[in-house]
PDB file of C-alpha atoms in Angstrom:
ATOM      1  CA  THR A 118      -0.092 -18.097   0.116  1.00  0.00           C
ATOM      2  CA  SER A 119      -2.225 -18.504   3.398  1.00  0.00           C
ATOM      3  CA  LYS A 120       0.514 -16.481   5.222  1.00  0.00           C
ATOM      4  CA  ILE A 121       0.489 -13.644   2.535  1.00  0.00           C
ATOM      5  CA  THR A 122      -3.232 -13.393   2.416  1.00  0.00           C
ATOM      6  CA  ASN A 123      -3.963 -13.650   6.145  1.00  0.00           C
ATOM      7  CA  TYR A 124      -3.544 -10.084   7.328  1.00  0.00           C
ATOM      8  CA  GLN A 125      -5.218  -7.296   9.050  1.00  0.00           C
ATOM      9  CA  ASP A 126      -6.268  -4.643   6.483  1.00  0.00           C
ATOM     10  CA  ASN A 127      -5.480  -1.876   8.859  1.00  0.00           C
ATOM     11  CA  LYS A 128      -2.231  -2.811  10.326  1.00  0.00           C
ATOM     12  CA  PHE A 129       0.960  -1.572   8.816  1.00  0.00           C
ATOM     13  CA  VAL A 130       4.230  -2.794  10.348  1.00  0.00           C
ATOM     14  CA  PHE A 131       7.547  -1.253  11.057  1.00  0.00           C
ATOM     15  CA  ILE A 132      10.742  -3.018  12.370  1.00  0.00           C
ATOM     16  CA  GLY A 133      13.866  -1.117  13.549  1.00  0.00           C
ATOM     17  CA  HIS A 134      15.545   0.915  16.232  1.00  0.00           C
ATOM     18  CA  VAL A 135      13.302   4.037  16.474  1.00  0.00           C
ATOM     19  CA  ASP A 136      15.978   6.255  17.840  1.00  0.00           C
ATOM     20  CA  TYR A 137      17.801   5.897  14.501  1.00  0.00           C
ATOM     21  CA  GLU A 138      16.592   9.114  12.804  1.00  0.00           C
ATOM     22  CA  PRO A 139      15.819   7.704   9.337  1.00  0.00           C
ATOM     23  CA  ASN A 140      13.569   5.380  11.151  1.00  0.00           C
ATOM     24  CA  LEU A 141      11.879   7.929  13.227  1.00  0.00           C
ATOM     25  CA  LEU A 142      11.474  10.312  10.201  1.00  0.00           C
ATOM     26  CA  CYS A 143       9.836   7.361   8.206  1.00  0.00           C
ATOM     27  CA  LEU A 144       7.384   6.557  11.134  1.00  0.00           C
ATOM     28  CA  ILE A 145       6.432  10.236  11.327  1.00  0.00           C
ATOM     29  CA  ASN A 146       6.024  10.617   7.698  1.00  0.00           C
ATOM     30  CA  CYS A 147       4.062   7.322   7.341  1.00  0.00           C
ATOM     31  CA  ALA A 148       1.926   7.899  10.271  1.00  0.00           C
ATOM     32  CA  ASP A 149       0.727  11.267   8.809  1.00  0.00           C
ATOM     33  CA  MET A 150       0.148   9.881   5.343  1.00  0.00           C
ATOM     34  CA  LEU A 151      -1.794   6.897   6.671  1.00  0.00           C
ATOM     35  CA  LYS A 152      -4.045   9.074   8.810  1.00  0.00           C
ATOM     36  CA  ASN A 153      -4.870  11.087   5.622  1.00  0.00           C
ATOM     37  CA  ILE A 154      -5.518   8.000   3.632  1.00  0.00           C
ATOM     38  CA  ASN A 155      -7.735   6.232   6.223  1.00  0.00           C
ATOM     39  CA  PRO A 156      -8.061   7.333   9.892  1.00  0.00           C
ATOM     40  CA  ASN A 157      -8.273   3.513  10.837  1.00  0.00           C
ATOM     41  CA  PHE A 158      -4.886   2.751   9.580  1.00  0.00           C
ATOM     42  CA  ARG A 159      -2.460   2.063  12.268  1.00  0.00           C
ATOM     43  CA  ILE A 160       1.358   1.228  12.342  1.00  0.00           C
ATOM     44  CA  THR A 161       2.709  -1.417  14.662  1.00  0.00           C
ATOM     45  CA  VAL A 162       6.411  -0.861  15.446  1.00  0.00           C
ATOM     46  CA  VAL A 163       8.738  -3.524  16.621  1.00  0.00           C
ATOM     47  CA  GLY A 164      12.091  -2.360  17.851  1.00  0.00           C
ATOM     48  CA  ARG A 165      13.938  -0.444  20.697  1.00  0.00           C
ATOM     49  CA  CYS A 166      12.499   3.042  21.406  1.00  0.00           C
ATOM     50  CA  SER A 167      13.780   5.550  23.941  1.00  0.00           C
ATOM     51  CA  ARG A 168      11.377   7.690  25.979  1.00  0.00           C
ATOM     52  CA  ASN A 169      12.264  10.691  23.718  1.00  0.00           C
ATOM     53  CA  ALA A 170      11.349   8.806  20.647  1.00  0.00           C
ATOM     54  CA  ALA A 171       8.271   7.549  22.242  1.00  0.00           C
ATOM     55  CA  ALA A 172       7.182  10.843  23.248  1.00  0.00           C
ATOM     56  CA  ILE A 173       7.592  12.176  19.663  1.00  0.00           C
ATOM     57  CA  LEU A 174       5.572   9.389  18.221  1.00  0.00           C
ATOM     58  CA  ASP A 175       2.929   9.728  21.087  1.00  0.00           C
ATOM     59  CA  ARG A 176       1.709  12.639  19.033  1.00  0.00           C
ATOM     60  CA  HIS A 177       0.743  10.278  16.386  1.00  0.00           C
ATOM     61  CA  LYS A 178      -2.244   8.295  17.674  1.00  0.00           C
ATOM     62  CA  ASN A 179      -2.037   5.814  14.859  1.00  0.00           C
ATOM     63  CA  VAL A 180       1.301   4.331  16.200  1.00  0.00           C
ATOM     64  CA  ASP A 181       1.580   1.404  18.486  1.00  0.00           C
ATOM     65  CA  ILE A 182       5.024   0.725  19.810  1.00  0.00           C
ATOM     66  CA  HIS A 183       5.879  -2.921  21.000  1.00  0.00           C
ATOM     67  CA  GLY A 184       9.509  -2.267  21.763  1.00  0.00           C
ATOM     68  CA  PHE A 185      12.115  -5.141  21.404  1.00  0.00           C
ATOM     69  CA  VAL A 186      10.612  -8.631  21.137  1.00  0.00           C
ATOM     70  CA  ASP A 187      12.291 -11.770  21.001  1.00  0.00           C
ATOM     71  CA  ASP A 188      10.248 -13.168  17.988  1.00  0.00           C
ATOM     72  CA  PRO A 189       9.154 -10.259  15.774  1.00  0.00           C
ATOM     73  CA  SER A 190       7.409 -12.512  13.402  1.00  0.00           C
ATOM     74  CA  LEU A 191       4.629 -12.984  15.916  1.00  0.00           C
ATOM     75  CA  ILE A 192       3.644  -9.264  15.523  1.00  0.00           C
ATOM     76  CA  LEU A 193       4.732  -8.663  12.074  1.00  0.00           C
ATOM     77  CA  SER A 194       3.374 -11.535  10.175  1.00  0.00           C
ATOM     78  CA  ASP A 195      -0.385 -10.381   9.958  1.00  0.00           C
ATOM     79  CA  GLY A 196       0.536  -6.964   8.725  1.00  0.00           C
ATOM     80  CA  TYR A 197      -0.874  -5.301   5.574  1.00  0.00           C
ATOM     81  CA  ALA A 198       2.398  -4.055   4.471  1.00  0.00           C
ATOM     82  CA  GLY A 199       5.900  -3.271   5.831  1.00  0.00           C
ATOM     83  CA  LEU A 200       7.115   0.138   5.808  1.00  0.00           C
ATOM     84  CA  ALA A 201      10.596   0.990   4.455  1.00  0.00           C
ATOM     85  CA  ILE A 202      10.057   4.615   3.224  1.00  0.00           C
ATOM     86  CA  MET A 203      13.468   6.132   4.170  1.00  0.00           C
ATOM     87  CA  THR A 204      14.922   8.970   2.177  1.00  0.00           C
ATOM     88  CA  ILE A 205      18.317   8.678   4.035  1.00  0.00           C
ATOM     89  CA  GLY A 206      20.285   6.063   5.890  1.00  0.00           C
ATOM     90  CA  THR A 207      21.828   2.709   5.388  1.00  0.00           C
ATOM     91  CA  GLY A 208      21.147  -0.888   6.379  1.00  0.00           C
ATOM     92  CA  GLN A 209      17.441  -0.814   5.295  1.00  0.00           C
ATOM     93  CA  GLN A 210      17.914  -4.177   3.340  1.00  0.00           C
ATOM     94  CA  ASN A 211      17.441  -6.126   6.614  1.00  0.00           C
ATOM     95  CA  LYS A 212      14.075  -4.327   7.431  1.00  0.00           C
ATOM     96  CA  VAL A 213      12.837  -5.349   3.837  1.00  0.00           C
ATOM     97  CA  LEU A 214      14.067  -8.933   4.186  1.00  0.00           C
ATOM     98  CA  ASP A 215      12.399  -9.280   7.700  1.00  0.00           C
ATOM     99  CA  TYR A 216       9.024  -8.266   6.085  1.00  0.00           C
ATOM    100  CA  ILE A 217       9.523 -10.631   3.234  1.00  0.00           C
ATOM    101  CA  SER A 218      10.260 -13.472   5.556  1.00  0.00           C
ATOM    102  CA  CYS A 219       7.189 -12.834   7.562  1.00  0.00           C
ATOM    103  CA  GLY A 220       5.062 -12.883   4.347  1.00  0.00           C
ATOM    104  CA  VAL A 221       4.438  -9.183   4.606  1.00  0.00           C
ATOM    105  CA  PRO A 222       4.695  -7.009   1.314  1.00  0.00           C
ATOM    106  CA  PRO A 223       7.220  -4.320   1.691  1.00  0.00           C
ATOM    107  CA  ILE A 224       6.447  -0.690   0.463  1.00  0.00           C
ATOM    108  CA  VAL A 225       9.855   0.901  -0.001  1.00  0.00           C
ATOM    109  CA  SER A 226      11.349   4.276  -1.085  1.00  0.00           C
ATOM    110  CA  SER A 227      13.443   4.500  -4.144  1.00  0.00           C
ATOM    111  CA  ASN A 228      16.425   5.147  -1.757  1.00  0.00           C
ATOM    112  CA  VAL A 229      15.858   1.719  -0.205  1.00  0.00           C
ATOM    113  CA  ARG A 230      15.120   0.117  -3.596  1.00  0.00           C
ATOM    114  CA  THR A 231      18.583   1.246  -4.764  1.00  0.00           C
ATOM    115  CA  ALA A 232      20.405  -0.626  -2.243  1.00  0.00           C
ATOM    116  CA  TYR A 233      19.250  -3.747  -4.002  1.00  0.00           C
ATOM    117  CA  PRO A 234      21.253  -4.941  -7.086  1.00  0.00           C
ATOM    118  CA  GLY A 235      19.523  -5.388 -10.361  1.00  0.00           C
ATOM    119  CA  GLU A 236      15.805  -5.430 -10.950  1.00  0.00           C
ATOM    120  CA  THR A 237      13.767  -5.553  -7.978  1.00  0.00           C
ATOM    121  CA  PRO A 238       9.997  -5.933  -7.896  1.00  0.00           C
ATOM    122  CA  PHE A 239       9.402  -3.670  -4.844  1.00  0.00           C
ATOM    123  CA  LEU A 240       6.607  -1.129  -4.593  1.00  0.00           C
ATOM    124  CA  VAL A 241       8.114   2.173  -4.374  1.00  0.00           C
ATOM    125  CA  ALA A 242       6.405   5.087  -2.853  1.00  0.00           C
ATOM    126  CA  ASP A 243       8.367   8.321  -2.732  1.00  0.00           C
ATOM    127  CA  ASN A 244       5.206  10.473  -2.129  1.00  0.00           C
ATOM    128  CA  PHE A 245       1.681  10.415  -0.966  1.00  0.00           C
ATOM    129  CA  ASN A 246       0.092   9.353  -4.266  1.00  0.00           C
ATOM    130  CA  GLU A 247       2.644   6.590  -4.845  1.00  0.00           C
ATOM    131  CA  PHE A 248       2.025   5.401  -1.199  1.00  0.00           C
ATOM    132  CA  GLN A 249      -1.799   5.443  -1.615  1.00  0.00           C
ATOM    133  CA  GLN A 250      -1.585   3.687  -4.959  1.00  0.00           C
ATOM    134  CA  SER A 251       0.883   0.853  -3.232  1.00  0.00           C
ATOM    135  CA  ILE A 252      -1.815   0.342  -0.567  1.00  0.00           C
ATOM    136  CA  LYS A 253      -4.580   0.060  -3.216  1.00  0.00           C
ATOM    137  CA  PHE A 254      -2.563  -2.386  -5.209  1.00  0.00           C
ATOM    138  CA  LEU A 255      -1.931  -4.601  -2.210  1.00  0.00           C
ATOM    139  CA  GLY A 256      -5.736  -4.796  -1.671  1.00  0.00           C
ATOM    140  CA  ILE A 257      -6.251  -7.068  -4.551  1.00  0.00           C
ATOM    141  CA  LYS A 258      -5.390 -10.640  -3.504  1.00  0.00           C
ATOM    142  CA  ASP A 259      -3.876 -11.627  -6.795  1.00  0.00           C
ATOM    143  CA  ASN A 260      -1.722  -8.548  -6.895  1.00  0.00           C
ATOM    144  CA  ARG A 261      -0.589  -9.346  -3.296  1.00  0.00           C
ATOM    145  CA  VAL A 262       0.290 -12.792  -4.060  1.00  0.00           C
ATOM    146  CA  ASN A 263       2.160 -12.372  -7.345  1.00  0.00           C
ATOM    147  CA  TYR A 264       4.100  -9.299  -5.744  1.00  0.00           C
ATOM    148  CA  MET A 265       5.189 -11.679  -2.989  1.00  0.00           C
ATOM    149  CA  ARG A 266       6.197 -14.354  -5.358  1.00  0.00           C
ATOM    150  CA  ARG A 267       8.388 -11.914  -7.112  1.00  0.00           C
ATOM    151  CA  CYS A 268      10.022 -10.714  -3.803  1.00  0.00           C
ATOM    152  CA  PHE A 269      11.110 -14.260  -3.079  1.00  0.00           C
TER     153      PHE A 269
END
């Protein structure tokens, strides 16, 4: 559990190709919501990013883009939560699995949740209130540890 409980409480993480529109829209939406919850919350992004997408995200001062890295776990593993709040798109399962393998609890949209068969334990946030509640939930150590145990 040390990996799961050793995190930066203002660092949210995102992995994915930023030029893919569902990823870009997720980042914009999450950056706006996080800024409104706590101005100290930041998103650390790992993944390819064109100049155009970087310029769009540059308007969001709480987004830090690392680009492609050889070992994403070095950047992701101390994240408070991994973001996968997409309303459209495919292939989001890998993103969530990357977060779980790094010991980072995922917060997903119902669209991402339905990509998994059967009952999954994921925290689902389809709106601001659900997102805020998910963040608060993960702030309690026992909740965080038990949530990640259910994810494995």
